[in-house]
Each structure stands twice: as C-alpha cells, then as structure tokens.
Amino acid sequence: MADTDRVRWDREYAGRVSGPPGLPQVFAQYVAEIPVAGHALDLACGAGSASVWLAERGLTVWGVDVSAVAIEQAHELAHRHGVSDRCRFSVADLDDGLPPGPPVDVILCHRFRDPQLYPAIVNRLRPSGLLAISVLSEVGARPGFFRAAAGELDVAFAGLRAVAAGEGDGQAWLLARGAPTADTPAV
C-alpha cells in the first residue's frame, strides 16, 4: 500500500471514538458458528472492535491493520475490556501478503478486499476452521476498483464448505469452513 494510503487511514482513525466490541453486523445472526476457543486472525482489524469481541468470546486473536493509529486504539480497547492477554495487534500492510504465522481456527476479514490474498487465506485456515469475509460488491452498487464482481467470493473460496453467504446492496459476504481432514471432525 502506498504511504499516502497509510496516511489516509491514520487520518481516518485519528479522533475517532472506538465503539464497543462487536462482531460485524453482517455476521451477527451466525454467532453460534464462531468458536469459543482457539486462535483467530482479524485482517484489516481497524480499531479492534471485532478482535476484542472474539477475545471476549474466548479466542486468542491477532489483529492486523495498516494504520498505526487504529492499532493503538485496538490496544486501548483490549485493555479497557480486560482481554489484552488474548489480543495481539500489529501494523501490517496486507498488500505485502498475510503476515507469517501458524494456521488459525477463525479468519475474519471485514471490508477489506485483495483477491491476491484469497489463496493465502484458505491456506492459513485450519481444517474445519471458520472464514468470515465481507467485501464491497458491484452487486446492487456501481462497479469500482475496490468492489468484488458478482460471485467473486463463491469462486475464490469454492474449496471451503459454505455455511451462509449473501450478495446484494453493494456487499458480498461468506461464512465458510475449511474441509476437515481424516483426523479432524467436521464441525
């Protein structure tokens, strides 16, 4: 990501008041699908609202974002909610790829789209792990560089087992599980 983008996101978060911890609304009716233990990776985590929510649920979470301002706010939110011991936050430019690390039980990616990362996201998910991804979409909105084409998530994550999905009103989203291995029971 260009430095101008990083500066833009830092400005976007500067002066913003962090909201309460919470799962992105698009996934709210699927809370029961989210595990209560394990490890999660929150991509483009912003000020950490979803990361802290996942940690309060019982997961150990690593949130990454390009904005140092957002990451500082995420640290503060985790501290205020008593989950600093289960949250780790890092400044990372996802245009450089996913930060290295072990497979995780949950990957959350809300409102960040980079089709070049889709294979790495699949590879980072543990067998039977949960992917929760939402992106801006051309379906029901004007086409644009940051918007997914119709069916993009279905095609990109066809190797996963869809739990629920939707597309319309300018948003596409998918909740899917990785395929279980012979020694990993299906969830």
Coordinates of C-alpha atoms in Angstrom, one line a residue:
M1 CA 0.0 0.0 0.0
A2 CA 1.3 3.4 -0.8
D3 CA 2.4 5.7 2.1
T4 CA -0.4 8.0 1.0
D5 CA -2.9 5.3 1.8
R6 CA -1.4 4.6 5.2
V7 CA -1.5 8.3 6.0
R8 CA -5.2 8.5 4.8
W9 CA -6.2 5.6 7.1
D10 CA -4.3 7.1 10.0
R11 CA -6.2 10.3 9.5
E12 CA -9.5 8.4 9.2
Y13 CA -8.9 6.8 12.6
A14 CA -7.5 9.9 14.3
G15 CA -10.0 11.5 16.6
R16 CA -12.5 8.6 16.1
V17 CA -14.0 7.2 19.2
S18 CA -13.8 3.4 19.4
G19 CA -17.2 1.7 19.5
P20 CA -18.0 -1.2 21.8
P21 CA -16.6 -4.6 20.9
G22 CA -18.8 -6.4 18.4
L23 CA -19.0 -8.8 15.5
P24 CA -19.6 -7.1 12.2
Q25 CA -23.4 -6.9 11.8
V26 CA -23.4 -9.0 8.6
F27 CA -22.4 -12.0 10.7
A28 CA -24.5 -11.2 13.8
Q29 CA -27.1 -13.9 13.2
Y30 CA -24.3 -16.6 12.9
V31 CA -22.7 -16.1 16.4
A32 CA -23.3 -19.7 17.2
E33 CA -20.8 -20.7 14.4
I34 CA -18.0 -18.7 16.0
P35 CA -15.9 -21.0 18.2
V36 CA -15.3 -20.1 21.9
A37 CA -11.6 -21.2 21.9
G38 CA -8.7 -21.4 19.6
H39 CA -6.8 -18.8 17.5
A40 CA -8.2 -16.1 15.3
L41 CA -6.7 -13.7 12.7
D42 CA -8.6 -10.4 12.1
L43 CA -7.4 -8.9 8.8
A44 CA -7.7 -5.1 8.5
C45 CA -8.9 -5.1 12.1
G46 CA -9.2 -1.3 12.3
A47 CA -9.7 -0.1 15.9
G48 CA -10.1 -3.7 17.1
S49 CA -13.9 -3.9 17.8
A50 CA -14.2 -7.4 16.3
S51 CA -10.9 -8.6 17.6
V52 CA -11.8 -7.7 21.2
W53 CA -15.3 -9.3 20.7
L54 CA -13.6 -12.5 19.6
A55 CA -11.2 -12.4 22.6
E56 CA -14.1 -11.8 25.0
R57 CA -15.7 -14.9 23.4
G58 CA -12.6 -16.9 24.4
L59 CA -10.3 -16.8 21.3
T60 CA -6.7 -15.7 21.2
V61 CA -6.7 -13.0 18.5
W62 CA -4.1 -11.4 16.3
G63 CA -5.4 -8.2 14.6
V64 CA -3.5 -6.6 11.8
D65 CA -4.1 -3.2 10.1
V66 CA -2.1 -0.8 8.0
S67 CA -3.0 2.1 10.3
A68 CA -0.8 2.6 13.4
V69 CA -3.5 4.9 14.8
A70 CA -6.1 2.1 14.5
I71 CA -3.7 -0.4 16.1
E72 CA -3.1 1.9 19.1
Q73 CA -6.9 2.2 19.5
A74 CA -7.2 -1.5 19.3
H75 CA -4.6 -2.0 22.1
E76 CA -6.5 0.5 24.2
L77 CA -9.9 -1.2 23.6
A78 CA -8.5 -4.6 24.5
H79 CA -7.0 -3.1 27.7
R80 CA -10.3 -1.4 28.7
H81 CA -12.2 -4.7 28.2
G82 CA -9.7 -6.8 30.1
V83 CA -8.6 -9.0 27.2
S84 CA -5.1 -7.7 26.5
D85 CA -3.7 -11.1 27.4
R86 CA -5.7 -12.7 24.5
C87 CA -5.1 -9.9 21.9
R88 CA -2.1 -9.1 19.9
F89 CA -2.2 -6.2 17.4
S90 CA 0.3 -5.4 14.7
V91 CA 0.7 -2.8 12.0
A92 CA 0.9 -4.7 8.7
D93 CA 0.5 -3.8 5.1
L94 CA -1.7 -6.6 3.7
D95 CA -0.6 -5.6 0.2
D96 CA 2.6 -7.4 1.1
G97 CA 0.7 -10.5 1.9
L98 CA -0.5 -12.1 5.1
P99 CA 1.9 -11.8 8.0
P100 CA 3.6 -15.2 8.6
G101 CA 2.1 -17.4 11.3
P102 CA 0.5 -20.8 12.0
P103 CA -2.9 -21.9 10.8
V104 CA -5.8 -20.4 12.8
D105 CA -9.3 -21.5 13.8
V106 CA -11.0 -18.3 12.6
I107 CA -10.2 -15.7 10.0
L108 CA -12.3 -12.5 10.0
C109 CA -11.9 -10.1 7.1
H110 CA -14.5 -7.3 7.1
R111 CA -14.5 -4.7 4.4
F112 CA -11.0 -5.4 3.1
R113 CA -10.6 -6.9 -0.4
D114 CA -7.5 -8.2 -2.1
P115 CA -8.1 -11.2 -4.4
Q116 CA -4.4 -11.9 -4.4
L117 CA -4.7 -12.8 -0.7
Y118 CA -7.6 -15.3 -1.2
P119 CA -5.3 -18.4 -1.6
A120 CA -3.2 -17.4 1.4
I121 CA -6.4 -17.0 3.5
V122 CA -7.5 -20.5 2.5
N123 CA -4.1 -21.9 3.3
R124 CA -4.0 -20.2 6.7
L125 CA -7.3 -21.7 7.9
R126 CA -7.1 -24.8 10.0
P127 CA -9.1 -27.8 8.8
S128 CA -12.7 -27.1 9.8
G129 CA -11.7 -23.5 10.6
L130 CA -14.1 -20.7 10.0
L131 CA -13.7 -17.9 7.5
A132 CA -15.9 -14.9 7.9
I133 CA -15.3 -12.4 5.0
S134 CA -17.3 -9.5 3.7
V135 CA -16.4 -7.1 1.0
L136 CA -17.9 -4.3 -1.0
S137 CA -19.6 -5.7 -4.1
E138 CA -20.7 -4.5 -7.5
V139 CA -24.0 -6.3 -7.0
G140 CA -26.5 -3.6 -6.2
A141 CA -23.9 -0.8 -6.5
R142 CA -21.7 0.8 -9.0
P143 CA -18.7 -1.1 -10.2
G144 CA -15.4 0.1 -8.7
F145 CA -11.8 -0.9 -8.1
F146 CA -12.5 -2.0 -4.5
R147 CA -15.7 -3.8 -5.3
A148 CA -16.0 -7.6 -5.9
A149 CA -17.5 -8.8 -9.1
A150 CA -20.7 -10.9 -8.8
G151 CA -19.9 -14.3 -7.4
E152 CA -16.2 -13.5 -6.6
L153 CA -16.3 -14.9 -3.1
D154 CA -18.1 -18.1 -4.2
V155 CA -15.5 -18.8 -6.8
A156 CA -12.5 -17.8 -4.7
F157 CA -13.5 -19.9 -1.8
A158 CA -15.1 -22.8 -3.6
G159 CA -12.9 -25.3 -1.8
L160 CA -14.5 -24.4 1.5
R161 CA -17.9 -25.5 2.8
A162 CA -20.2 -22.6 2.8
V163 CA -22.2 -22.1 6.0
A164 CA -24.0 -19.0 4.7
A165 CA -23.5 -16.3 2.1
G166 CA -25.1 -13.3 0.6
E167 CA -24.6 -10.7 -2.1
G168 CA -26.5 -7.5 -2.8
D169 CA -26.9 -3.9 -1.8
G170 CA -23.3 -3.3 -2.5
Q171 CA -21.9 -6.0 -0.2
A172 CA -20.9 -9.7 -0.6
W173 CA -20.2 -11.9 2.3
L174 CA -19.4 -15.5 3.1
L175 CA -19.2 -17.7 6.2
A176 CA -17.4 -20.9 5.3
R177 CA -15.5 -23.8 6.9
G178 CA -12.3 -25.4 5.8
A179 CA -12.6 -29.0 4.8
P180 CA -11.9 -31.4 7.7
T181 CA -9.0 -33.8 7.5
A182 CA -9.4 -37.5 8.3
D183 CA -8.3 -36.8 11.9
T184 CA -10.3 -33.6 12.3
P185 CA -14.0 -34.0 12.9
A186 CA -16.4 -31.8 10.9
V187 CA -18.0 -29.0 12.9

